[in-house]
Amino acid sequence: ISALSNESSFFRTSFVFPSFADSVLSVGALNNYDGTATDYSSKGPNYDLSLKPEVSAVGNLYWYNGNTKTTDFIRGTSFSAPLVSGFAACIFQNDTSFF
């Protein structure tokens, strides 16, 4: 499982290694307000015309900083990929015949 990349604002189909590989599940980011793809999450098709990302999860987060007592807005596919990885681990732990 790999975070796709945050390069859509620069290049529409820019992917980072290993996200574009055939056997890698790439994860995009969704907007938590309306469920659409974020403007920064890269989108396919890939160089071989395969569709990327295969799955997406929320990538926009609000973070409370206890030191400064402020709320910050952070975003990225680095936040969505762990959500998918954790979900896959729970499925695998529950039922190993799934994979």
Short mmCIF file of N, CA, C and O in Angstrom, two decimals:
data_model
loop_
_atom_site.label_atom_id
_atom_site.label_comp_id
_atom_site.label_asym_id
_atom_site.label_seq_id
_atom_site.Cartn_x
_atom_site.Cartn_y
_atom_site.Cartn_z
N ILE A 1 0.87 -1.17 0.00
CA ILE A 1 0.00 0.00 0.00
C ILE A 1 0.90 1.22 0.00
O ILE A 1 1.84 1.30 0.77
N SER A 2 0.59 2.18 -0.87
CA SER A 2 1.43 3.36 -1.00
C SER A 2 0.58 4.60 -1.21
O SER A 2 -0.40 4.58 -1.95
N ALA A 3 0.94 5.69 -0.55
CA ALA A 3 0.30 6.97 -0.80
C ALA A 3 0.64 7.38 -2.23
O ALA A 3 1.79 7.29 -2.66
N LEU A 4 -0.36 7.80 -2.98
CA LEU A 4 -0.16 8.06 -4.40
C LEU A 4 0.82 9.20 -4.63
O LEU A 4 1.89 9.02 -5.15
N SER A 5 0.48 10.39 -4.30
CA SER A 5 1.35 11.57 -4.31
C SER A 5 0.48 12.81 -4.23
O SER A 5 -0.72 12.76 -4.46
N ASN A 6 1.11 13.91 -3.92
CA ASN A 6 0.39 15.18 -3.79
C ASN A 6 0.80 16.13 -4.91
O ASN A 6 1.01 17.30 -4.68
N GLU A 7 0.90 15.64 -6.12
CA GLU A 7 1.42 16.43 -7.22
C GLU A 7 0.38 16.84 -8.25
O GLU A 7 0.72 17.37 -9.28
N SER A 8 -0.89 16.63 -7.98
CA SER A 8 -1.91 16.93 -8.99
C SER A 8 -1.95 18.41 -9.36
O SER A 8 -2.27 18.77 -10.48
N SER A 9 -1.63 19.29 -8.41
CA SER A 9 -1.67 20.71 -8.72
C SER A 9 -0.56 21.12 -9.69
O SER A 9 -0.66 22.14 -10.35
N PHE A 10 0.49 20.29 -9.80
CA PHE A 10 1.58 20.58 -10.73
C PHE A 10 1.44 19.79 -12.03
O PHE A 10 1.51 20.33 -13.11
N PHE A 11 1.26 18.48 -11.89
CA PHE A 11 1.14 17.60 -13.05
C PHE A 11 -0.04 16.67 -12.78
O PHE A 11 -0.06 15.97 -11.80
N ARG A 12 -1.00 16.65 -13.67
CA ARG A 12 -2.24 15.91 -13.45
C ARG A 12 -2.00 14.43 -13.15
O ARG A 12 -2.67 13.86 -12.32
N THR A 13 -1.07 13.79 -13.80
CA THR A 13 -0.87 12.35 -13.61
C THR A 13 0.52 12.04 -13.07
O THR A 13 1.13 11.07 -13.45
N SER A 14 1.03 12.87 -12.19
CA SER A 14 2.34 12.64 -11.63
C SER A 14 2.25 11.67 -10.46
O SER A 14 1.54 11.91 -9.49
N PHE A 15 2.96 10.54 -10.57
CA PHE A 15 2.96 9.54 -9.51
C PHE A 15 4.38 9.39 -8.98
O PHE A 15 5.34 9.65 -9.67
N VAL A 16 4.49 8.93 -7.76
CA VAL A 16 5.80 8.67 -7.19
C VAL A 16 5.97 7.17 -7.00
O VAL A 16 5.00 6.45 -6.82
N PHE A 17 7.20 6.70 -7.06
CA PHE A 17 7.50 5.30 -6.85
C PHE A 17 7.21 4.97 -5.39
O PHE A 17 7.53 5.76 -4.52
N PRO A 18 6.60 3.87 -5.04
CA PRO A 18 6.20 2.74 -5.87
C PRO A 18 4.74 2.77 -6.31
O PRO A 18 4.21 1.77 -6.76
N SER A 19 4.07 3.91 -6.15
CA SER A 19 2.62 3.97 -6.39
C SER A 19 2.19 3.53 -7.78
O SER A 19 1.10 3.02 -7.97
N PHE A 20 3.03 3.74 -8.78
CA PHE A 20 2.63 3.42 -10.15
C PHE A 20 2.86 1.96 -10.52
O PHE A 20 2.48 1.52 -11.59
N ALA A 21 3.47 1.18 -9.64
CA ALA A 21 3.76 -0.22 -9.93
C ALA A 21 2.48 -1.04 -10.01
O ALA A 21 1.47 -0.72 -9.38
N ASP A 22 2.54 -2.12 -10.77
CA ASP A 22 1.38 -2.96 -11.02
C ASP A 22 0.84 -3.63 -9.76
O ASP A 22 -0.35 -3.72 -9.55
N SER A 23 1.70 -4.10 -8.90
CA SER A 23 1.28 -4.89 -7.74
C SER A 23 1.13 -4.06 -6.47
O SER A 23 1.00 -4.62 -5.39
N VAL A 24 1.15 -2.74 -6.57
CA VAL A 24 1.04 -1.87 -5.41
C VAL A 24 -0.34 -1.22 -5.38
O VAL A 24 -0.81 -0.69 -6.38
N LEU A 25 -0.98 -1.29 -4.23
CA LEU A 25 -2.27 -0.64 -4.03
C LEU A 25 -2.00 0.83 -3.71
O LEU A 25 -1.42 1.15 -2.68
N SER A 26 -2.38 1.72 -4.62
CA SER A 26 -2.13 3.14 -4.39
C SER A 26 -3.38 3.79 -3.78
O SER A 26 -4.51 3.46 -4.12
N VAL A 27 -3.13 4.72 -2.87
CA VAL A 27 -4.20 5.37 -2.11
C VAL A 27 -4.22 6.86 -2.42
O VAL A 27 -3.21 7.54 -2.28
N GLY A 28 -5.37 7.36 -2.82
CA GLY A 28 -5.57 8.78 -3.06
C GLY A 28 -6.21 9.42 -1.85
O GLY A 28 -6.52 8.76 -0.85
N ALA A 29 -6.45 10.72 -1.94
CA ALA A 29 -7.05 11.46 -0.82
C ALA A 29 -8.40 12.02 -1.22
O ALA A 29 -8.60 12.48 -2.34
N LEU A 30 -9.34 11.97 -0.27
CA LEU A 30 -10.68 12.52 -0.46
C LEU A 30 -10.88 13.75 0.42
O LEU A 30 -10.33 13.84 1.51
N ASN A 31 -11.71 14.65 -0.06
CA ASN A 31 -12.11 15.80 0.71
C ASN A 31 -13.12 15.35 1.75
O ASN A 31 -14.10 14.68 1.41
N ASN A 32 -12.92 15.69 3.01
CA ASN A 32 -13.83 15.23 4.05
C ASN A 32 -15.15 15.97 4.07
O ASN A 32 -16.07 15.59 4.78
N TYR A 33 -15.31 17.03 3.29
CA TYR A 33 -16.55 17.78 3.25
C TYR A 33 -17.59 17.16 2.33
O TYR A 33 -18.75 17.05 2.67
N ASP A 34 -17.16 16.76 1.14
CA ASP A 34 -18.13 16.25 0.17
C ASP A 34 -17.75 14.91 -0.45
O ASP A 34 -18.45 14.40 -1.32
N GLY A 35 -16.64 14.31 -0.05
CA GLY A 35 -16.25 12.99 -0.52
C GLY A 35 -15.65 12.96 -1.91
O GLY A 35 -15.44 11.89 -2.47
N THR A 36 -15.35 14.11 -2.49
CA THR A 36 -14.73 14.14 -3.81
C THR A 36 -13.21 14.07 -3.67
O THR A 36 -12.65 14.29 -2.60
N ALA A 37 -12.54 13.77 -4.78
CA ALA A 37 -11.07 13.73 -4.78
C ALA A 37 -10.53 15.12 -4.49
O ALA A 37 -11.06 16.12 -4.97
N THR A 38 -9.48 15.17 -3.69
CA THR A 38 -8.87 16.47 -3.39
C THR A 38 -8.16 17.02 -4.60
O THR A 38 -7.80 16.28 -5.53
N ASP A 39 -7.94 18.32 -4.61
CA ASP A 39 -7.28 18.94 -5.75
C ASP A 39 -5.79 18.60 -5.80
O ASP A 39 -5.17 18.69 -6.84
N TYR A 40 -5.20 18.16 -4.71
CA TYR A 40 -3.76 17.86 -4.69
C TYR A 40 -3.44 16.39 -4.92
O TYR A 40 -2.32 16.04 -5.22
N SER A 41 -4.42 15.50 -4.78
CA SER A 41 -4.17 14.07 -4.94
C SER A 41 -4.05 13.72 -6.42
O SER A 41 -4.90 14.08 -7.23
N SER A 42 -2.97 13.04 -6.77
CA SER A 42 -2.76 12.68 -8.17
C SER A 42 -3.84 11.72 -8.65
O SER A 42 -4.41 10.96 -7.88
N LYS A 43 -4.11 11.78 -9.93
CA LYS A 43 -5.16 10.96 -10.53
C LYS A 43 -4.61 10.28 -11.78
O LYS A 43 -3.72 10.80 -12.42
N GLY A 44 -5.17 9.12 -12.11
CA GLY A 44 -4.72 8.36 -13.27
C GLY A 44 -5.33 8.86 -14.56
O GLY A 44 -5.98 9.88 -14.56
N PRO A 45 -5.13 8.16 -15.65
CA PRO A 45 -4.52 6.83 -15.72
C PRO A 45 -3.00 6.87 -15.61
O PRO A 45 -2.39 7.91 -15.77
N ASN A 46 -2.46 5.70 -15.35
CA ASN A 46 -1.04 5.52 -15.21
C ASN A 46 -0.38 5.48 -16.60
O ASN A 46 -1.07 5.52 -17.61
N TYR A 47 0.95 5.35 -16.66
CA TYR A 47 1.66 5.29 -17.94
C TYR A 47 1.19 4.13 -18.81
O TYR A 47 1.23 4.20 -20.03
N ASP A 48 0.73 3.03 -18.19
CA ASP A 48 0.24 1.88 -18.95
C ASP A 48 -1.28 1.88 -19.07
O ASP A 48 -1.88 0.87 -19.40
N LEU A 49 -1.90 3.02 -18.79
CA LEU A 49 -3.34 3.26 -18.88
C LEU A 49 -4.15 2.54 -17.80
O LEU A 49 -5.37 2.47 -17.89
N SER A 50 -3.48 2.01 -16.77
CA SER A 50 -4.22 1.44 -15.64
C SER A 50 -4.72 2.59 -14.76
O SER A 50 -4.11 3.65 -14.71
N LEU A 51 -5.85 2.37 -14.11
CA LEU A 51 -6.41 3.43 -13.29
C LEU A 51 -5.73 3.49 -11.94
O LEU A 51 -5.52 2.48 -11.28
N LYS A 52 -5.37 4.66 -11.53
CA LYS A 52 -4.77 4.92 -10.23
C LYS A 52 -5.45 6.15 -9.66
O LYS A 52 -5.75 7.07 -10.40
N PRO A 53 -5.71 6.29 -8.42
CA PRO A 53 -5.53 5.33 -7.35
C PRO A 53 -6.62 4.27 -7.37
O PRO A 53 -7.71 4.50 -7.90
N GLU A 54 -6.34 3.13 -6.77
CA GLU A 54 -7.36 2.08 -6.68
C GLU A 54 -8.37 2.38 -5.59
O GLU A 54 -9.54 2.05 -5.72
N VAL A 55 -7.93 2.96 -4.50
CA VAL A 55 -8.81 3.32 -3.38
C VAL A 55 -8.43 4.70 -2.87
O VAL A 55 -7.33 5.20 -3.14
N SER A 56 -9.34 5.31 -2.13
CA SER A 56 -9.08 6.62 -1.53
C SER A 56 -9.67 6.67 -0.14
O SER A 56 -10.59 5.93 0.19
N ALA A 57 -9.12 7.56 0.68
CA ALA A 57 -9.62 7.79 2.03
C ALA A 57 -9.45 9.28 2.33
O ALA A 57 -8.81 10.02 1.58
N VAL A 58 -10.02 9.72 3.44
CA VAL A 58 -9.95 11.13 3.81
C VAL A 58 -8.49 11.55 3.99
O VAL A 58 -7.71 10.86 4.63
N GLY A 59 -8.13 12.67 3.39
CA GLY A 59 -6.77 13.18 3.47
C GLY A 59 -6.66 14.56 4.05
O GLY A 59 -5.58 15.09 4.22
N ASN A 60 -7.79 15.19 4.37
CA ASN A 60 -7.79 16.51 4.99
C ASN A 60 -8.11 16.36 6.47
O ASN A 60 -9.12 15.79 6.82
N LEU A 61 -7.26 16.89 7.33
CA LEU A 61 -7.43 16.73 8.77
C LEU A 61 -7.26 18.04 9.50
O LEU A 61 -6.49 18.90 9.08
N TYR A 62 -7.98 18.17 10.59
CA TYR A 62 -7.74 19.28 11.51
C TYR A 62 -6.95 18.73 12.68
O TYR A 62 -7.25 17.67 13.22
N TRP A 63 -5.92 19.43 13.06
CA TRP A 63 -5.01 18.98 14.08
C TRP A 63 -4.98 20.00 15.21
O TRP A 63 -4.73 21.18 14.99
N TYR A 64 -5.26 19.55 16.42
CA TYR A 64 -5.20 20.45 17.57
C TYR A 64 -3.81 20.41 18.17
O TYR A 64 -3.31 19.37 18.57
N ASN A 65 -3.18 21.55 18.22
CA ASN A 65 -1.85 21.68 18.79
C ASN A 65 -2.00 22.11 20.25
O ASN A 65 -2.38 23.24 20.54
N GLY A 66 -1.74 21.18 21.17
CA GLY A 66 -1.89 21.46 22.59
C GLY A 66 -0.91 22.49 23.12
O GLY A 66 -1.21 23.19 24.08
N ASN A 67 0.25 22.61 22.50
CA ASN A 67 1.25 23.58 22.96
C ASN A 67 0.82 25.01 22.68
O ASN A 67 0.96 25.89 23.52
N THR A 68 0.31 25.24 21.48
CA THR A 68 -0.08 26.61 21.10
C THR A 68 -1.58 26.85 21.28
O THR A 68 -2.05 27.96 21.09
N LYS A 69 -2.33 25.81 21.62
CA LYS A 69 -3.78 25.89 21.80
C LYS A 69 -4.49 26.39 20.54
O LYS A 69 -5.41 27.18 20.59
N THR A 70 -3.99 25.93 19.39
CA THR A 70 -4.58 26.31 18.10
C THR A 70 -4.96 25.06 17.32
O THR A 70 -4.44 23.97 17.57
N THR A 71 -5.85 25.24 16.38
CA THR A 71 -6.23 24.16 15.47
C THR A 71 -5.63 24.45 14.10
O THR A 71 -5.81 25.54 13.56
N ASP A 72 -4.90 23.50 13.57
CA ASP A 72 -4.27 23.66 12.27
C ASP A 72 -4.92 22.71 11.26
O ASP A 72 -5.40 21.64 11.61
N PHE A 73 -4.93 23.12 10.01
CA PHE A 73 -5.45 22.30 8.92
C PHE A 73 -4.26 21.69 8.20
O PHE A 73 -3.37 22.40 7.75
N ILE A 74 -4.22 20.36 8.12
CA ILE A 74 -3.15 19.66 7.43
C ILE A 74 -3.77 18.72 6.42
O ILE A 74 -4.91 18.29 6.56
N ARG A 75 -3.02 18.43 5.36
CA ARG A 75 -3.59 17.58 4.31
C ARG A 75 -2.49 16.83 3.59
O ARG A 75 -1.33 17.24 3.58
N GLY A 76 -2.89 15.71 2.98
CA GLY A 76 -1.95 14.95 2.18
C GLY A 76 -2.34 13.49 2.07
O GLY A 76 -3.10 12.97 2.89
N THR A 77 -1.84 12.84 1.03
CA THR A 77 -2.10 11.41 0.87
C THR A 77 -1.37 10.61 1.94
O THR A 77 -1.68 9.46 2.19
N SER A 78 -0.41 11.24 2.62
CA SER A 78 0.26 10.58 3.74
C SER A 78 -0.69 10.33 4.90
O SER A 78 -0.40 9.54 5.78
N PHE A 79 -1.80 11.01 4.93
CA PHE A 79 -2.82 10.80 5.96
C PHE A 79 -3.84 9.76 5.53
O PHE A 79 -4.40 9.05 6.37
N SER A 80 -4.11 9.66 4.25
CA SER A 80 -5.12 8.71 3.78
C SER A 80 -4.58 7.28 3.70
O SER A 80 -5.30 6.33 3.99
N ALA A 81 -3.32 7.10 3.33
CA ALA A 81 -2.75 5.75 3.20
C ALA A 81 -2.73 4.98 4.51
O ALA A 81 -3.06 3.79 4.52
N PRO A 82 -2.39 5.59 5.65
CA PRO A 82 -2.45 4.82 6.91
C PRO A 82 -3.86 4.38 7.28
O PRO A 82 -4.03 3.33 7.91
N LEU A 83 -4.87 5.15 6.91
CA LEU A 83 -6.25 4.73 7.19
C LEU A 83 -6.58 3.45 6.44
O LEU A 83 -7.17 2.52 6.99
N VAL A 84 -6.19 3.38 5.17
CA VAL A 84 -6.45 2.19 4.36
C VAL A 84 -5.60 1.02 4.86
O VAL A 84 -6.07 -0.11 4.95
N SER A 85 -4.35 1.28 5.23
CA SER A 85 -3.48 0.22 5.74
C SER A 85 -4.03 -0.36 7.03
O SER A 85 -4.03 -1.59 7.22
N GLY A 86 -4.49 0.49 7.93
CA GLY A 86 -5.07 0.01 9.18
C GLY A 86 -6.33 -0.81 8.96
O GLY A 86 -6.54 -1.84 9.60
N PHE A 87 -7.17 -0.37 8.02
CA PHE A 87 -8.38 -1.12 7.69
C PHE A 87 -8.03 -2.49 7.11
O PHE A 87 -8.62 -3.50 7.50
N ALA A 88 -7.05 -2.53 6.21
CA ALA A 88 -6.62 -3.81 5.63
C ALA A 88 -6.06 -4.74 6.70
O ALA A 88 -6.32 -5.94 6.69
N ALA A 89 -5.30 -4.19 7.65
CA ALA A 89 -4.75 -5.01 8.74
C ALA A 89 -5.85 -5.60 9.60
O ALA A 89 -5.78 -6.76 10.02
N CYS A 90 -6.90 -4.81 9.87
CA CYS A 90 -8.03 -5.31 10.66
C CYS A 90 -8.76 -6.44 9.93
O CYS A 90 -9.13 -7.44 10.55
N ILE A 91 -8.96 -6.29 8.64
CA ILE A 91 -9.61 -7.35 7.86
C ILE A 91 -8.76 -8.60 7.87
O ILE A 91 -9.25 -9.71 8.09
N PHE A 92 -7.46 -8.43 7.65
CA PHE A 92 -6.55 -9.58 7.62
C PHE A 92 -6.51 -10.28 8.98
O PHE A 92 -6.52 -11.51 9.05
N GLN A 93 -6.49 -9.53 10.05
CA GLN A 93 -6.45 -10.11 11.39
C GLN A 93 -7.74 -10.87 11.70
O GLN A 93 -7.72 -11.90 12.35
N ASN A 94 -8.86 -10.36 11.21
CA ASN A 94 -10.15 -10.97 11.47
C ASN A 94 -10.37 -12.23 10.64
O ASN A 94 -10.92 -13.20 11.12
N ASP A 95 -9.95 -12.20 9.38
CA ASP A 95 -10.22 -13.31 8.48
C ASP A 95 -9.09 -13.48 7.49
O ASP A 95 -9.05 -12.81 6.46
N THR A 96 -8.15 -14.34 7.79
CA THR A 96 -6.98 -14.50 6.92
C THR A 96 -7.33 -15.15 5.59
O THR A 96 -6.53 -15.10 4.65
N SER A 97 -8.49 -15.74 5.46
CA SER A 97 -8.89 -16.32 4.16
C SER A 97 -9.29 -15.25 3.17
O SER A 97 -9.48 -15.51 1.99
N PHE A 98 -9.43 -13.99 3.63
CA PHE A 98 -9.80 -12.87 2.75
C PHE A 98 -8.74 -12.61 1.71
O PHE A 98 -9.01 -12.28 0.59
N PHE A 99 -7.46 -12.75 2.10
CA PHE A 99 -6.36 -12.50 1.18
C PHE A 99 -5.95 -13.80 0.60
O PHE A 99 -5.22 -14.29 0.14
#
